[in-house]
Structure formats: structure tokens, C-alpha cells
Short mmCIF file of C-alpha atoms in Angstrom, two decimals:
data_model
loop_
_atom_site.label_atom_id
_atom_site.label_comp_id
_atom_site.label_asym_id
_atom_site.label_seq_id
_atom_site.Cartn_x
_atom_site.Cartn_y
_atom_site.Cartn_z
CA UNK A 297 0.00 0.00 0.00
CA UNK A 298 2.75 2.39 0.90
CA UNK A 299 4.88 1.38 -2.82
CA UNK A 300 1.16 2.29 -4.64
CA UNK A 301 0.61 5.78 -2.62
CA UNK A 302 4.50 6.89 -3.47
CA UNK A 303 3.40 5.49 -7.12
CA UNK A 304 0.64 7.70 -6.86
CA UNK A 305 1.92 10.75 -5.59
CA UNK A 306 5.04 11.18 -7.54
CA UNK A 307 2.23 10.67 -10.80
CA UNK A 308 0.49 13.32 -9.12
CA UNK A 309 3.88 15.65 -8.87
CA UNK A 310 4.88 15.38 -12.47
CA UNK A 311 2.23 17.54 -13.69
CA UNK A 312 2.99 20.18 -10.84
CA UNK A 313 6.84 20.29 -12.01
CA UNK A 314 5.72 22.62 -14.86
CA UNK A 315 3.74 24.89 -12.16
CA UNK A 316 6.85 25.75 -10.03
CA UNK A 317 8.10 29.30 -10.94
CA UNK A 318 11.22 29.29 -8.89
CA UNK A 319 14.42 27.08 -10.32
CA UNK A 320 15.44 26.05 -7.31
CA UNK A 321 12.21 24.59 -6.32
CA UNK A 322 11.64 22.80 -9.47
CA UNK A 323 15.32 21.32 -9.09
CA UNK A 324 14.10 20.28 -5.79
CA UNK A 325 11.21 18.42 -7.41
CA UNK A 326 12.96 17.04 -9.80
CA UNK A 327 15.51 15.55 -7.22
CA UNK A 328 12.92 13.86 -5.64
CA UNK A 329 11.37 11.96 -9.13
CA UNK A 330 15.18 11.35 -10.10
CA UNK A 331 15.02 9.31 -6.09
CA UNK A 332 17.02 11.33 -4.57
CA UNK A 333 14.81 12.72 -1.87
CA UNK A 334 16.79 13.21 0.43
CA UNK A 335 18.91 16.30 -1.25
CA UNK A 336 15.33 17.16 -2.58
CA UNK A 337 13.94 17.68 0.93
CA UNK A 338 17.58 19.14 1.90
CA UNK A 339 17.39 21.78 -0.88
CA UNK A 340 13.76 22.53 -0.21
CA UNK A 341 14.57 23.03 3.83
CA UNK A 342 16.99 25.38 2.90
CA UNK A 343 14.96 27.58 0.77
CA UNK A 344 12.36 27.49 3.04
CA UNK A 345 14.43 28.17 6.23
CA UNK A 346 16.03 31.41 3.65
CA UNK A 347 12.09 32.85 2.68
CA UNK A 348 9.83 34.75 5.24
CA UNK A 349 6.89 34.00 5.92
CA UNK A 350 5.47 37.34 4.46
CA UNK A 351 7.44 36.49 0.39
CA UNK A 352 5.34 35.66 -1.92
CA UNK A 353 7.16 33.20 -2.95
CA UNK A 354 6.33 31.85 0.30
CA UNK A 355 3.31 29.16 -0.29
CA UNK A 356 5.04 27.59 -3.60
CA UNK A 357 8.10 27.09 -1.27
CA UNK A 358 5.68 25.30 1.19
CA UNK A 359 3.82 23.16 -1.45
CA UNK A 360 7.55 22.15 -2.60
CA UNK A 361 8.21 20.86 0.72
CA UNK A 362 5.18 18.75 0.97
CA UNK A 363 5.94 17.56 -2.65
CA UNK A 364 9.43 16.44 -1.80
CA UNK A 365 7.98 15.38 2.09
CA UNK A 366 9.53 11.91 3.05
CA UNK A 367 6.51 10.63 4.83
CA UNK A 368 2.54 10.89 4.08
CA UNK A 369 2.29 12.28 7.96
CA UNK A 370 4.46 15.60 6.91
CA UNK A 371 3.35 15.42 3.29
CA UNK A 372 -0.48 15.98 4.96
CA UNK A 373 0.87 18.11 7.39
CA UNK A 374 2.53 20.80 4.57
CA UNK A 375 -0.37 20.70 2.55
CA UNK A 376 -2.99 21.88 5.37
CA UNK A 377 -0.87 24.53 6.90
CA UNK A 378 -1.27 25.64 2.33
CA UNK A 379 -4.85 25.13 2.99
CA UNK A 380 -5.36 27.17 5.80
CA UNK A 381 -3.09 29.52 6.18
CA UNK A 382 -2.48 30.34 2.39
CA UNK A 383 -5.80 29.57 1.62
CA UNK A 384 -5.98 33.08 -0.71
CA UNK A 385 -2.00 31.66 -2.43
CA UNK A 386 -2.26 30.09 -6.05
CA UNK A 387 -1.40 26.66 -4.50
CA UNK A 388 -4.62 26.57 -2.40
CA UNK A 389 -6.56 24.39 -4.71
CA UNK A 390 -3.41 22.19 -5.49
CA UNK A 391 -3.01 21.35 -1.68
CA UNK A 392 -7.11 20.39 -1.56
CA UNK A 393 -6.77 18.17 -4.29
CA UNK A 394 -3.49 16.50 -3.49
CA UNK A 395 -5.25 16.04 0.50
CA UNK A 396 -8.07 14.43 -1.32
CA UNK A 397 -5.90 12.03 -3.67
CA UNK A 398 -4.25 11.39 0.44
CA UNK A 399 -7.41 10.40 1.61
CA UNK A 400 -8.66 8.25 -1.58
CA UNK A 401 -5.49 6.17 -1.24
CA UNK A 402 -5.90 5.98 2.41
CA UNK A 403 -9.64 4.85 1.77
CA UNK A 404 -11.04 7.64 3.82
CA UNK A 405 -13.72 8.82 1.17
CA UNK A 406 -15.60 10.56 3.66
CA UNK A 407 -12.14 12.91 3.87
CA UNK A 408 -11.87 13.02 0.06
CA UNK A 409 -15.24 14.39 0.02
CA UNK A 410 -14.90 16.88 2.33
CA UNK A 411 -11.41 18.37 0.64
CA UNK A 412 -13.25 18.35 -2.68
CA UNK A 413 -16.33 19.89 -1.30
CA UNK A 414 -14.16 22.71 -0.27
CA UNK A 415 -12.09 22.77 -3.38
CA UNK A 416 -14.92 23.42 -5.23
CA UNK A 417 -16.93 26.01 -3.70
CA UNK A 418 -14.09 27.82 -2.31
CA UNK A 419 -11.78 28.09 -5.78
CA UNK A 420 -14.73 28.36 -8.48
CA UNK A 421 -12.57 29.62 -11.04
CA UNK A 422 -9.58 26.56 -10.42
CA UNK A 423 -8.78 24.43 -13.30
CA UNK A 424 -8.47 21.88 -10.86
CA UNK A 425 -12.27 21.21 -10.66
CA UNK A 426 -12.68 18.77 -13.39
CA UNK A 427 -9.99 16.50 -11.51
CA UNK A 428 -11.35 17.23 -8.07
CA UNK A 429 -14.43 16.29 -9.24
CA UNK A 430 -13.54 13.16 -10.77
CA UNK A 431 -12.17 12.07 -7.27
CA UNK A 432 -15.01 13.02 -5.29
CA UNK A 433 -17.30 11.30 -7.72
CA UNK A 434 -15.30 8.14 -6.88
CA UNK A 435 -15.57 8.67 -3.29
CA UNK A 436 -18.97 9.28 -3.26
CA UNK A 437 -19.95 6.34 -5.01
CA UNK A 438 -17.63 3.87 -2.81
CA UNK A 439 -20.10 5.34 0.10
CA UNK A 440 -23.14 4.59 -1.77
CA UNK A 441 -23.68 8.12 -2.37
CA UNK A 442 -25.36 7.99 -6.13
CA UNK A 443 -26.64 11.34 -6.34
CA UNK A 444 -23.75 12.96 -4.98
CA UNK A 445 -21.34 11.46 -7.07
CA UNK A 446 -23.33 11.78 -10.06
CA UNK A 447 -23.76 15.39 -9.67
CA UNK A 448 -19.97 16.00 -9.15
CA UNK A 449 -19.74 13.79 -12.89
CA UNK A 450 -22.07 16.27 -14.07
CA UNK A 451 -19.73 19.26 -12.54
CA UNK A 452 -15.98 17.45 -14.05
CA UNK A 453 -17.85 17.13 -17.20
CA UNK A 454 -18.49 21.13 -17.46
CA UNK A 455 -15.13 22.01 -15.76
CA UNK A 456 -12.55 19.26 -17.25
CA UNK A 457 -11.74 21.82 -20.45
CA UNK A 458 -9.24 20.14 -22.73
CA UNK A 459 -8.36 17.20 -20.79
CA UNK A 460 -8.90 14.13 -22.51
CA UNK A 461 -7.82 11.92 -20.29
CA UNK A 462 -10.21 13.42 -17.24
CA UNK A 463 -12.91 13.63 -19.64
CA UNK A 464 -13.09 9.86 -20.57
CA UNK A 465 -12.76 9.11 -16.95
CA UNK A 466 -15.78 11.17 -16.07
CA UNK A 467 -17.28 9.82 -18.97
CA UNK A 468 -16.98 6.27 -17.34
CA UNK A 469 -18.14 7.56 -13.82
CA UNK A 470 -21.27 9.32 -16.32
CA UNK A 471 -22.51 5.43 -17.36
CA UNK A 472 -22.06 4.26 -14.10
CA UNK A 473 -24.61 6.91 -12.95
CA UNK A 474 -27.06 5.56 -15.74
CA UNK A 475 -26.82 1.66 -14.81
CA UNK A 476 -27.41 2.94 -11.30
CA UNK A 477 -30.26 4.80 -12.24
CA UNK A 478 -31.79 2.00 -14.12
CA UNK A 479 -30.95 -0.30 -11.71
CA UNK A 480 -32.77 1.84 -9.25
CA UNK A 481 -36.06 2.29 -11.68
CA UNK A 482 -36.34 -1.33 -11.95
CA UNK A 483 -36.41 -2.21 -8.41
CA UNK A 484 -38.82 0.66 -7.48
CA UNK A 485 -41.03 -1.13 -10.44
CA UNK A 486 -40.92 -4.48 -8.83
CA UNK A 487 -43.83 -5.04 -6.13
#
């Protein structure tokens, strides 16, 4: 379980290589997919030890350091201190969704919901809610929760843009909703 969340996480961190701004940060990223994590969490400790608190540079460094984080525990830990305390920072949304992905792997949907839920009505305008709402469809439905996960289908669906990959994913989730809604007619038609 703990080889298939790393799997899942450094997946997760390729795409946000391209979103660091700062060279030193995306070296630092790039350490830790080349394996060397610890110089990646070395290099990242040192920028962050060098930035105040009031840069604005400030929440990418953070989100680097939970990227590069050695366990799940301080991974979790970087990316809610993003979430709350630089909830207004560009790396907000980022944090939500990689704390959902946490959850999903960790089989605590009820968690995944609740970081999507916030995701989405709190960053309206993210290009993160087509994703976000892929996972919280997924997490809704392992509770049972039909109409909850098809609506967030629904939502992907209108946010996912240009994302092919998302989009036949959501797609997917979008039949399951109709089998489960026939399903559900025919039962209610049986005495």
C-alpha cells in the first residue's frame, strides 16, 4: 500500500513540475522523481528556512516541501498549513486536491469528500475542478452516495476543459450513474 501511494503521488507531482516558478524549487522536485529525496527535501529546507513568511514566494516554497515530504504524515501536514493559512495563495486548490488524492489512497472517502467539497466552492474559477471532481465522484460512489457522485460527474464534465484523459474518466463515472439509475427504476417497479 505504501509502494502504490509513493506510485501515486510522484504521478500526481509530475504535472505540478511545470507549475513551479522558482528554479530552485523545481530542481528540488525534480531531485525527488530522479530518487534522490533526500537532497530534494535538503534543498527545499533550505529555501524554506532562507524565505519569510510574508514572500510571496512563500506558499510555492511550502507546497515544494510537501511535494518532496519523506513521509505521508508531513506530506499531509505541509499541505494543510497551504490550505489554511495560504488559503488566498495560487497553490490553495493544489493542496485540496493532493489532500483528497491522500485520503482516496488511504480509503477515507468521507475525507476526500470533504477536501473536494471545499475545493470546489471555495476556488470556483480553479482548473483543478474537473480532476477534483472526478475524485469526489469516486468517493462518493464507494459510500453509496449515487446522487452525490453523479452530480460532481455532471460538474468534471463542465469544468474538465481540454483534458482528454479526465474527460473519458468522467465519462466512465457518467454510465455508471445511468446503470445505477436504471438499476434503481427497476427495483422501485418491482412489487
Amino acid at each position: 500500500m505504501r509502494f502504490g501511494l509513493l506510485i501515486l503521488l510522484l504521478a500526481a507531482t509530475a504535472g505540478t513540475l511545470a507549475a513551479q516558478t522558482d528554479p530552485q524549487l523545481v530542481a528540488a522536485v525534480r531531485l525527488a522523481q530522479e530518487g534522490q529525496g533526500d537532497s530534494a527535501r535538503a534543498l527545499a529546507g533550505r529555501i524554506l528556512a532562507a524565505t519569510a513568511p510574508t514572500d510571496p514566494k512563500y506558499p510555492e516554497v511550502v507546497y515544494t516541501v510537501a511535494l518532496v515530504a519523506a513521509t505521508t504524515d508531513e506530506r499531509r501536514l505541509q499541505l494543510e498549513r497551504l490550505s489554511v493559512e495560504f488559503a488566498s495563495s495560487e497553490w490553495a486548490d493544489d493542496a485540496l486536491l493532493q489532500l483528497a488524492q491522500l485520503d482516496f489512497a488511504a480509503r477515507n472517502q468521507a475525507g476526500t469528500m470533504q477536501h473536494v467539497q471545499r475545493l470546489l466552492a471555495d476556488y470556483p474559477l480553479s482548473s483543478l475542478r474537473g480532476v477534483a471532481a472526478l475524485w469526489g465522484a469516486r468517493a462518493a460512489f464507494d459510500t453509496r452516495n449515487r446522487a452525490l457522485g453523479c452530480q460532481w460527474v455532471d460538474l468534471g464534465l463542465e469544468a474538465v476543459g481540454t483534458d482528454v484523459e479526465t474527460r473519458n474518466q468522467l465519462e466512465f463515472q457518467r454510465e455508471r450513474c445511468r446503470v445505477l439509475a436504471t438499476m434503481e427504476s427497476t427495483a422501485a417497479a418491482q412489487p
